[in-house]
Coordinates of C-alpha atoms and ligand atoms in Angstrom, one line a residue:
V1 CA -1.3 -0.3 -11.6
A2 CA -3.2 -0.7 -8.4
P3 CA -6.3 -2.4 -7.8
G4 CA -9.2 -0.9 -8.0
S5 CA -11.1 0.4 -10.8
A6 CA -10.1 3.3 -13.1
S7 CA -12.0 6.3 -12.2
G8 CA -15.9 6.4 -12.7
A9 CA -16.6 3.1 -12.7
T10 CA -19.6 1.5 -9.5
A11 CA -19.5 -1.7 -9.0
F12 CA -23.7 -2.0 -9.6
K13 CA -26.7 -0.9 -10.6
V14 CA -29.8 0.1 -8.7
D15 CA -32.6 -1.5 -10.2
S16 CA -35.2 1.3 -9.5
P17 CA -38.4 3.1 -10.7
Y18 CA -37.2 5.8 -8.5
V19 CA -33.5 5.7 -10.1
R20 CA -32.8 7.5 -13.7
Y21 CA -28.9 6.5 -15.8
A22 CA -29.7 8.5 -18.3
D23 CA -27.9 11.2 -20.7
G24 CA -24.8 10.9 -18.8
A25 CA -25.8 11.5 -15.5
I26 CA -27.7 9.2 -12.6
E27 CA -31.0 10.6 -11.0
S28 CA -32.5 9.5 -8.0
D29 CA -35.9 10.1 -5.9
Y30 CA -34.8 9.9 -2.1
M31 CA -37.8 10.0 0.3
Y32 CA -35.6 12.1 3.3
D33 CA -36.9 10.8 6.6
T34 CA -36.6 12.4 9.8
T35 CA -38.1 13.2 12.5
I36 CA -39.4 16.6 13.9
V37 CA -39.8 17.0 17.6
S38 CA -41.6 19.7 19.3
R39 CA -42.5 21.1 22.6
D40 CA -46.4 20.5 23.7
A41 CA -46.9 24.6 25.2
E42 CA -49.7 23.6 27.6
T43 CA -47.9 20.3 28.9
G44 CA -44.7 20.7 28.4
Q45 CA -44.0 17.3 27.0
L46 CA -41.7 16.5 23.5
K47 CA -43.9 15.6 20.2
A48 CA -42.4 13.5 17.4
K49 CA -43.3 14.0 14.7
P50 CA -41.8 12.0 11.6
T51 CA -42.3 13.5 8.8
K52 CA -40.7 13.0 4.6
V53 CA -39.4 15.3 2.4
H54 CA -39.2 14.6 -1.8
Y55 CA -35.8 15.3 -2.6
Q56 CA -34.0 15.0 -6.6
F57 CA -30.7 14.1 -6.7
Q58 CA -28.8 14.3 -10.2
T59 CA -24.6 13.3 -10.5
K60 CA -22.9 13.4 -13.4
T61 CA -21.2 10.3 -14.1
S62 CA -18.0 11.8 -16.0
V63 CA -15.7 12.7 -13.5
G64 CA -13.2 14.1 -16.4
R65 CA -9.4 15.1 -16.0
V66 CA -9.3 16.7 -12.5
G67 CA -6.6 18.7 -10.9
L68 CA -4.8 18.9 -7.7
M69 CA -3.0 22.3 -6.1
L70 CA -0.8 21.9 -2.7
V71 CA -0.6 24.7 -0.9
G72 CA 3.0 23.2 0.7
W73 CA 3.5 21.2 -1.8
G74 CA 7.0 20.9 -1.0
G75 CA 6.1 19.5 2.8
N76 CA 6.3 16.4 4.1
N77 CA 2.4 15.9 3.6
G78 CA 2.6 17.5 -0.2
S79 CA 5.7 15.6 -1.2
T80 CA 4.5 12.0 0.3
V81 CA 1.5 12.1 -1.1
T82 CA 2.4 13.1 -4.7
A83 CA 5.0 10.4 -5.2
A84 CA 2.2 7.9 -3.1
I85 CA -0.1 8.5 -6.1
L86 CA 2.8 7.8 -8.5
A87 CA 4.5 4.9 -6.8
N88 CA 0.9 3.7 -7.0
K89 CA 0.4 5.1 -10.5
L90 CA 2.6 3.7 -12.3
G91 CA 3.2 0.4 -9.9
I92 CA 6.1 1.0 -8.1
S93 CA 7.1 -1.9 -5.8
W94 CA 10.4 -1.6 -3.0
E95 CA 12.4 -3.7 -1.1
T96 CA 12.4 -3.9 2.3
R97 CA 13.6 -6.3 5.2
K98 CA 10.7 -8.2 4.7
G99 CA 10.7 -8.5 1.3
T100 CA 8.7 -6.6 -1.7
Q101 CA 6.3 -4.1 -0.5
A102 CA 2.9 -3.1 -3.3
P103 CA 1.9 0.4 -3.2
N104 CA -1.9 0.2 -2.0
Y105 CA -4.1 3.5 -0.9
F106 CA -4.5 1.7 2.7
G107 CA -5.9 4.7 5.4
S108 CA -7.7 6.4 2.6
V109 CA -11.5 5.8 3.6
M110 CA -12.4 6.0 -0.4
M111 CA -9.6 3.9 -1.6
A112 CA -9.4 0.9 1.2
S113 CA -12.9 0.9 2.9
T114 CA -16.1 -1.0 1.9
V115 CA -20.1 -0.4 2.2
K116 CA -22.3 -2.9 2.6
L117 CA -24.9 -2.3 -0.6
G118 CA -27.8 -4.8 0.7
V119 CA -27.7 -8.3 1.5
D120 CA -28.2 -11.6 -1.2
E121 CA -31.3 -13.9 -1.8
N122 CA -29.0 -16.0 1.7
L123 CA -29.5 -12.7 3.7
R124 CA -25.7 -12.8 3.1
D125 CA -23.9 -9.2 3.6
V126 CA -22.8 -8.1 -0.1
Y127 CA -20.1 -5.3 0.4
V128 CA -18.6 -2.8 -2.8
P129 CA -15.5 -0.2 -2.8
F130 CA -16.6 3.0 -1.3
N131 CA -15.5 4.6 -4.1
E132 CA -17.8 3.0 -6.3
V133 CA -21.4 2.9 -4.9
V134 CA -21.1 6.6 -7.6
P135 CA -18.8 7.5 -10.2
M136 CA -15.5 9.1 -8.3
A137 CA -12.1 10.3 -9.7
H138 CA -9.8 7.6 -8.4
P139 CA -6.2 9.2 -7.5
N140 CA -3.9 7.5 -9.9
D141 CA -5.8 10.2 -12.8
V142 CA -5.6 12.9 -10.9
V143 CA -3.0 16.2 -12.7
I144 CA -0.7 17.3 -9.0
G145 CA 0.6 20.5 -9.0
G146 CA 0.9 23.2 -6.8
W147 CA 2.8 26.3 -4.7
D148 CA 5.6 26.4 -2.2
I149 CA 7.6 29.2 -0.6
N150 CA 10.1 26.8 -0.6
S151 CA 12.0 25.9 -4.1
L152 CA 13.3 22.7 -3.6
N153 CA 11.4 20.4 -6.5
I154 CA 9.2 17.5 -5.5
A155 CA 12.2 14.7 -5.3
E156 CA 14.6 16.3 -2.9
A157 CA 11.6 17.5 -1.2
M158 CA 10.8 13.8 -0.7
R159 CA 14.0 13.6 0.3
R160 CA 14.0 16.1 3.2
A161 CA 10.5 15.1 4.5
Q162 CA 12.0 11.2 5.5
V163 CA 8.9 9.5 5.3
L164 CA 8.5 7.2 2.5
P165 CA 11.5 4.4 2.9
V166 CA 14.3 5.0 1.1
D167 CA 13.7 2.6 -1.8
L168 CA 10.7 3.3 -2.7
Q169 CA 13.0 7.1 -2.7
R170 CA 15.3 5.8 -5.1
R171 CA 12.6 4.6 -7.7
V172 CA 10.2 7.4 -7.8
Y173 CA 12.9 10.0 -7.5
D174 CA 13.4 10.7 -11.3
E175 CA 10.3 11.3 -12.5
L176 CA 9.4 13.4 -9.0
K177 CA 12.5 15.4 -10.1
S178 CA 10.6 17.8 -12.9
L179 CA 8.2 19.0 -10.3
K180 CA 8.8 22.2 -9.2
P181 CA 6.7 24.3 -6.5
L182 CA 4.9 27.6 -8.5
P183 CA 6.5 30.8 -5.9
S184 CA 3.8 31.4 -3.1
V185 CA 2.5 33.9 -1.4
Y186 CA 4.6 34.9 2.0
Y187 CA 3.6 36.9 5.2
P188 CA 6.6 36.3 8.0
D189 CA 3.4 37.5 10.6
F190 CA 1.6 34.4 9.6
I191 CA 3.8 31.5 10.2
A192 CA 6.4 30.7 12.8
A193 CA 9.9 33.1 12.5
N194 CA 11.7 30.0 12.6
Q195 CA 10.4 29.7 8.7
E196 CA 11.7 31.8 7.1
E197 CA 15.0 30.4 5.6
R198 CA 12.5 28.2 3.7
A199 CA 11.1 31.6 1.9
D200 CA 13.0 31.0 -1.1
N201 CA 10.2 30.5 -3.5
V202 CA 8.2 34.2 -3.4
L203 CA 6.4 36.3 -5.0
G204 CA 6.9 40.3 -4.5
G205 CA 4.2 42.7 -5.2
T206 CA 1.5 43.9 -3.2
K207 CA -1.6 41.5 -2.3
L208 CA -3.7 42.8 -4.8
E209 CA -0.7 41.7 -7.2
H210 CA -0.7 38.2 -5.2
L211 CA -4.8 37.6 -5.9
E212 CA -4.5 38.2 -9.5
Q213 CA -1.3 35.4 -9.3
L214 CA -2.1 33.0 -8.0
R215 CA -5.6 33.3 -9.9
K216 CA -3.7 33.1 -12.7
D217 CA -2.1 30.0 -11.5
I218 CA -5.3 27.9 -10.9
R219 CA -6.0 28.9 -14.3
E220 CA -2.6 27.9 -16.8
F221 CA -2.1 25.0 -14.4
K222 CA -6.4 23.7 -15.5
Q223 CA -5.6 25.2 -19.3
T224 CA -1.7 23.3 -19.8
N225 CA -3.1 20.3 -18.2
S226 CA -6.1 20.7 -20.3
L227 CA -8.4 20.0 -17.0
D228 CA -12.1 19.8 -16.7
R229 CA -11.5 20.7 -12.9
V230 CA -8.9 22.0 -9.9
I231 CA -9.2 21.8 -6.4
V232 CA -7.3 24.0 -4.3
M233 CA -6.0 22.5 -1.1
W234 CA -4.0 24.2 1.8
T235 CA -1.2 21.6 3.5
A236 CA 0.5 24.9 4.1
N237 CA 2.5 25.3 7.6
T238 CA -0.2 26.7 10.1
E239 CA -0.9 30.5 10.0
R240 CA -1.5 32.3 13.1
Y241 CA -5.3 32.9 13.5
A242 CA -6.5 36.2 11.4
D243 CA -8.7 38.4 13.7
I244 CA -11.9 39.2 12.5
I245 CA -12.0 43.0 12.5
A246 CA -15.3 44.4 11.1
G247 CA -15.0 46.2 8.1
V248 CA -11.3 43.6 6.5
N249 CA -12.4 40.6 7.0
D250 CA -16.5 40.5 7.7
T251 CA -18.2 40.4 4.5
A252 CA -17.3 39.1 1.3
D253 CA -16.7 42.9 0.1
N254 CA -15.1 43.7 2.8
L255 CA -12.5 41.5 2.6
L256 CA -11.8 41.9 -1.5
Q257 CA -11.3 45.7 -0.7
A258 CA -9.1 44.2 2.3
I259 CA -7.2 42.9 -0.5
A260 CA -6.9 45.9 -2.3
N261 CA -6.3 47.8 0.1
G262 CA -3.4 45.3 1.3
H263 CA -4.5 45.3 4.4
A264 CA -2.4 43.0 6.9
E265 CA -4.4 40.7 8.4
V266 CA -5.4 38.2 5.5
S267 CA -3.9 36.1 5.8
P268 CA -1.9 34.0 2.6
S269 CA -4.1 31.0 3.3
T270 CA -7.3 33.0 3.0
L271 CA -6.1 34.7 -0.1
F272 CA -5.4 31.3 -1.4
A273 CA -9.2 31.0 -0.7
V274 CA -10.3 33.6 -2.5
A275 CA -8.3 33.2 -5.7
S276 CA -9.7 29.4 -5.8
I277 CA -12.9 30.6 -5.2
L278 CA -13.1 33.2 -7.4
E279 CA -12.5 31.1 -10.1
G280 CA -14.8 28.5 -9.2
A281 CA -12.2 25.9 -7.9
P282 CA -13.1 23.8 -4.3
F283 CA -10.9 24.9 -1.8
V284 CA -9.8 22.7 1.2
N285 CA -8.2 23.3 4.5
G286 CA -6.1 20.8 5.8
S287 CA -4.5 23.3 9.0
P288 CA -6.1 24.3 11.4
Q289 CA -6.0 28.0 10.9
N290 CA -9.1 30.3 10.3
T291 CA -8.9 30.6 6.5
L292 CA -12.3 30.2 6.3
V293 CA -13.0 33.6 8.4
P294 CA -17.0 34.4 7.8
G295 CA -16.7 37.0 4.4
A296 CA -14.5 34.4 2.9
I297 CA -17.8 32.0 3.1
E298 CA -20.1 34.5 2.1
L299 CA -17.7 35.0 -0.9
A300 CA -18.4 31.3 -1.7
E301 CA -22.0 31.2 -1.4
R302 CA -21.9 34.2 -3.2
E303 CA -19.9 32.7 -6.7
R304 CA -21.6 29.3 -5.8
S305 CA -18.0 28.1 -5.1
F306 CA -16.9 25.2 -2.8
V307 CA -15.1 25.2 1.0
G308 CA -14.0 23.0 3.2
G309 CA -11.7 22.7 6.6
D310 CA -10.4 23.0 9.0
D311 CA -7.1 21.0 10.1
F312 CA -6.5 17.3 9.1
K313 CA -7.9 14.8 11.4
S314 CA -5.2 11.9 11.4
G315 CA -4.5 10.2 14.0
Q316 CA -5.1 11.5 18.3
T317 CA -8.0 13.8 17.8
K318 CA -9.3 11.2 15.4
I319 CA -9.1 7.9 18.1
K320 CA -10.4 10.8 20.3
S321 CA -14.0 11.1 18.0
V322 CA -14.2 7.5 18.7
L323 CA -13.6 7.1 22.1
A324 CA -15.3 10.4 23.8
E325 CA -19.0 9.1 21.1
F326 CA -18.3 5.9 22.7
L327 CA -17.8 6.9 26.7
V328 CA -20.3 9.0 26.5
N329 CA -23.1 6.7 24.7
A330 CA -21.8 3.9 27.6
G331 CA -22.9 6.7 29.8
I332 CA -19.4 6.9 31.0
K333 CA -18.8 10.8 32.1
P334 CA -15.3 11.7 30.5
L335 CA -13.9 14.1 33.4
A336 CA -10.4 14.9 31.7
I337 CA -9.1 14.0 28.4
T338 CA -5.6 14.8 28.5
S339 CA -3.3 15.3 24.8
Y340 CA 0.6 14.8 25.1
N341 CA 2.5 15.0 21.4
H342 CA 5.9 15.2 20.4
L343 CA 7.3 15.0 16.9
G344 CA 10.0 16.6 15.5
N345 CA 9.1 17.0 11.5
N346 CA 8.9 21.4 9.8
D347 CA 5.4 20.8 11.2
G348 CA 6.1 20.5 14.9
R349 CA 8.9 23.1 14.6
N350 CA 6.3 26.0 13.6
L351 CA 3.8 24.8 16.0
S352 CA 6.8 25.4 18.8
A353 CA 5.4 29.2 18.3
P354 CA 3.2 30.3 20.8
A355 CA 0.9 31.8 18.0
Q356 CA 0.5 29.2 15.8
F357 CA 0.6 26.4 19.0
R358 CA -2.9 28.4 20.0
S359 CA -4.3 28.1 16.4
K360 CA -3.5 23.8 17.1
E361 CA -4.8 23.8 20.4
I362 CA -7.9 24.8 19.0
S363 CA -8.6 22.7 16.2
K364 CA -8.0 20.3 18.7
S365 CA -10.4 21.5 21.7
S366 CA -13.4 21.7 20.4
V367 CA -13.3 17.7 19.2
V368 CA -15.7 16.5 21.9
D369 CA -18.5 19.3 22.3
D370 CA -21.2 17.7 20.9
M371 CA -21.0 14.5 22.1
V372 CA -21.0 15.6 25.2
G373 CA -23.9 18.4 24.2
A374 CA -25.7 15.3 23.5
N375 CA -26.3 13.8 26.8
N376 CA -27.7 15.9 29.7
I377 CA -27.9 13.0 31.9
L378 CA -24.4 13.3 31.9
Y379 CA -23.4 17.1 32.1
K380 CA -25.1 19.8 33.7
K381 CA -25.6 22.8 30.8
G382 CA -22.5 24.5 30.4
E383 CA -20.2 22.0 32.4
H384 CA -17.1 19.8 30.1
P385 CA -14.8 17.8 30.6
D386 CA -11.0 19.4 31.7
H387 CA -9.3 19.1 27.5
T388 CA -5.7 20.4 27.5
I389 CA -3.2 19.7 24.8
V390 CA 0.1 20.0 24.9
I391 CA 2.7 19.7 21.3
K392 CA 6.6 19.8 21.6
Y393 CA 9.2 19.7 18.9
V394 CA 11.7 17.1 19.7
P395 CA 13.5 17.0 16.3
S396 CA 15.0 13.1 16.9
V397 CA 11.9 11.5 16.1
G398 CA 11.2 13.1 12.6
D399 CA 7.8 12.6 11.3
S400 CA 7.1 9.6 13.8
K401 CA 5.0 11.6 16.1
R402 CA 4.1 10.6 19.3
A403 CA 0.6 11.1 21.1
L404 CA -0.3 10.3 24.8
D405 CA -3.8 10.4 25.7
E406 CA -5.0 9.4 29.5
Y407 CA -9.3 9.4 29.7
V408 CA -10.7 9.6 33.2
S409 CA -14.0 8.9 33.2
E410 CA -16.4 8.9 36.3
I411 CA -18.5 5.2 35.9
F412 CA -20.7 3.5 38.1
M413 CA -22.1 4.4 42.0
G414 CA -18.7 7.1 41.6
G415 CA -15.9 5.3 41.0
L416 CA -12.8 6.3 38.2
N417 CA -11.8 4.3 35.0
T418 CA -8.3 5.1 33.6
I419 CA -7.8 4.4 29.6
S420 CA -4.1 5.6 28.6
I421 CA -3.1 5.4 24.6
Y422 CA 0.1 5.4 23.3
N423 CA 0.5 6.1 19.7
T424 CA 3.8 6.1 17.4
C425 CA 2.7 7.2 13.3
E426 CA 4.3 8.2 10.8
D427 CA 2.2 11.0 10.1
S428 CA 2.6 12.1 6.9
L429 CA 1.2 8.7 5.9
L430 CA -1.9 9.6 8.2
A431 CA -2.5 12.5 6.3
S432 CA -1.5 11.7 3.0
P433 CA -5.1 9.1 2.2
L434 CA -6.5 12.4 4.4
I435 CA -5.9 14.8 0.9
I436 CA -6.8 11.9 -1.2
D437 CA -10.2 11.2 0.5
L438 CA -10.9 15.4 0.5
F439 CA -9.6 15.7 -2.8
M440 CA -12.3 12.5 -4.1
M441 CA -15.2 13.6 -1.7
T442 CA -15.0 17.0 -2.9
E443 CA -14.9 16.4 -6.6
L444 CA -18.0 14.2 -6.3
M445 CA -19.8 17.5 -5.0
T446 CA -19.2 19.0 -7.5
R447 CA -21.1 16.7 -10.0
V448 CA -24.0 16.4 -7.4
T449 CA -27.5 18.6 -7.2
Y450 CA -30.5 18.5 -5.9
R451 CA -34.0 19.7 -6.0
V452 CA -36.2 19.5 -3.3
K453 CA -40.3 18.6 -4.6
T454 CA -43.5 19.6 -3.2
D455 CA -46.8 18.4 -4.1
V456 CA -48.2 22.0 -4.3
D457 CA -45.0 23.0 -6.9
E458 CA -46.8 25.3 -10.0
V459 CA -43.4 24.8 -11.7
E460 CA -40.2 22.4 -11.3
P461 CA -38.1 23.7 -9.1
Q462 CA -34.5 24.4 -10.2
W463 CA -31.6 22.2 -9.9
Q464 CA -29.0 23.4 -7.0
P465 CA -25.4 22.8 -6.3
F466 CA -24.7 21.5 -2.0
H467 CA -24.3 24.7 -0.1
S468 CA -20.8 26.1 -0.4
V469 CA -19.3 24.8 2.6
L470 CA -18.9 21.0 2.4
S471 CA -19.8 19.8 5.7
I472 CA -19.9 15.7 4.6
L473 CA -16.1 16.4 4.2
S474 CA -16.1 16.9 8.3
Y475 CA -14.9 12.2 9.0
M476 CA -11.5 14.2 7.7
L477 CA -11.5 17.3 9.5
K478 CA -10.4 18.0 12.8
A479 CA -12.4 21.5 13.1
P480 CA -15.3 21.1 10.2
V481 CA -16.6 24.4 9.2
V482 CA -20.1 24.6 8.7
A483 CA -22.3 26.6 7.3
P484 CA -24.3 29.7 9.0
N485 CA -25.9 28.3 11.8
T486 CA -25.4 24.4 11.0
P487 CA -24.7 21.6 13.8
V488 CA -20.8 20.6 14.1
V489 CA -20.9 16.7 13.8
N490 CA -17.4 15.8 15.0
A491 CA -18.0 11.6 16.4
L492 CA -16.3 9.4 13.5
A493 CA -19.0 6.6 13.1
K494 CA -21.8 9.9 12.7
Q495 CA -19.1 11.4 10.0
R496 CA -19.0 8.1 8.6
M497 CA -22.4 7.7 8.4
A498 CA -23.5 10.4 6.8
M499 CA -21.5 10.1 4.1
E500 CA -21.9 6.5 3.2
N501 CA -26.0 7.3 2.6
I502 CA -25.7 10.5 1.4
M503 CA -24.1 8.8 -1.8
R504 CA -26.7 5.6 -1.3
A505 CA -29.2 8.4 -1.6
F506 CA -27.4 9.7 -5.1
V507 CA -28.0 6.2 -6.5
G508 CA -31.8 6.3 -4.4
L509 CA -30.6 3.2 -1.5
P510 CA -32.0 3.8 1.4
P511 CA -29.8 4.9 4.1
N512 CA -27.7 2.1 5.6
N513 CA -28.8 0.6 9.4
E514 CA -27.5 -1.6 11.5
M515 CA -31.4 -3.7 12.6
L516 CA -31.0 -6.8 10.8
L517 CA -34.7 -7.5 11.2
E518 CA -34.5 -10.1 8.5
H519 CA -32.3 -12.3 10.5
K520 CA -34.8 -11.3 13.7
A521 CA -38.1 -12.6 13.1
F522 CA -39.2 -16.3 12.7
Ligands
NAD601 P1 5.2 20.9 6.5 O1 6.3 21.7 7.7 O2 6.1 19.5 6.5 O3 4.8 21.7 5.1 C1 4.6 22.8 4.8 C2 4.7 22.9 4.1 O4 4.5 24.4 3.5 C3 6.7 23.4 3.5 O5 6.9 23.0 2.6 C4 6.4 25.3 4.1 O6 7.6 25.8 3.2 C5 5.1 25.7 2.8 N1 4.9 26.9 2.7 C6 4.5 27.8 4.2 N2 4.3 28.7 4.0 C7 3.5 28.9 3.0 C8 2.9 29.8 1.8 N3 2.6 30.4 2.5 N4 2.8 28.7 0.3 C9 2.9 27.8 0.4 N5 3.5 26.3 0.7 C10 4.2 27.6 2.1 O7 4.0 20.3 6.8 P2 2.8 19.3 7.2 O8 3.6 17.4 7.9 O9 3.0 18.9 5.2 O10 2.3 19.7 7.8 C11 1.4 20.3 6.8 C12 0.1 20.9 7.4 O11 -1.3 20.2 7.4 C13 0.4 21.4 9.2 O12 -0.1 23.1 8.9 C14 0.1 20.5 9.4 O13 -0.4 21.4 10.8 C15 -1.1 20.3 9.3 N6 -1.9 18.8 9.5 C16 -0.9 17.7 9.3 C17 -1.5 16.4 9.7 C18 -0.1 15.1 10.0 O14 0.6 15.5 8.9 N7 -1.1 14.1 10.6 C19 -2.4 16.5 10.4 C20 -3.5 17.7 10.9 C21 -3.1 18.6 10.5

């Protein structure tokens, strides 16, 4: 079994009157410090007022048995993540030119990174694994299943993907052979025409029957595997955008009615989202299309079910959300960000069609907006750097995606600085750990409730879950979907800090900061 502990392990216990370990839950009292800013009506001057909000968090400690259902299970990501988890779970190593390679979870924030817990008595930093701050599910324990419009079993799908080393493929082949994707919903209008030859495992019937079948699939998967919870994730082909039409997908009721009427503008991914929401199964969209139409979000809110998206933030965009933040925060003004990609896997083939490329272009382009908007010294209101995205399908590079980026920025006294980046990587080896992180963080959020306390509460406020739209997943997503009227954060360091500090709050620990005052005093 791979390094790391089993589901639910934590690396420490908190010693504080504000934290209670009881009845299968950790409860914390937490003072949330923020600064409220207003402008003086007369002088026009900004006024900053520190404020405190008293939160209580309750985190159930028992993870239980959790399942992950992937839509597009037989794709490069689906087959890669399934094979890799199996190799980790069974401790399967394989031979390479350089010797024996053991399985690992590198690239997963939850499984392979650490959080600073605090300092010891000698003021030295103490770090703990990210997944041991609060009890989290372990990927080795997850039961994986899912759907695909293609009927290949997962062993053959892994072979077709040409991602994992061949000796590893041989060693996991027999275990994966019996895993067969469930038939799925195929509406040819939503994905590229070049995908049609794959569609040999599709559901017949009406849209409403499709919805009922998907709901039944989720229920049966849960029952057959004795699961406490199922999480559904879309890692199928990128669809075109769905038109947002008044009376069709703008409200929860309209969306349900549109499905009953078989309206053509309800996409397969939205149907999966609706089925998951109605089954109380959290749904995460790993592709760029607008699956979470307003009606789907309203339905999730109404059902108190969780949704998250869009589009795994794996390579080029991840670097962009670091580099753009660095430049703007350094007082340097990006003028043009020009990004080329070429890739040769089935994702690239699908994206070679204009409507599907457009979905990707949209999700890739919003990524610097918040950083630009935060600096009104460099950018006037409404001003943006040029941002161009090109994707080309080059079959011979397979899953080994190439990304070329040029950042041209204005520096001191009108000078120019050009940074050029060339990035090569197996696309699915970047995306698979994100699937694991999204799964783990989403699962955690199903066990957390909170309430806000005030001095004037006459009755105890009710515990309630977090908002249905899980913006805490933003770190793993290119174009984070957030609750209506909520700011989108793209900057990677901020996104990680949010995950880390919210998890610390669950166990009553103050947010991490880098003040290091203890090292600055005499
Ligand atoms: P892939 O083409 O190898 O796999 C997609 C799978 O989905 C295929 O097996 C296909 O048959 C199946 N499929 C298509 N429509 C379906 C439907 N309606 N129901 C069920 N299955 C369906 O692609 P991939 O490389 O695994 O990527 C999957 C998705 O993740 C793509 O949309 C891609 O844009 C997105 N994504 C990938 C990365 C990355 O790999 N680094 C990053 C961000 C986003």
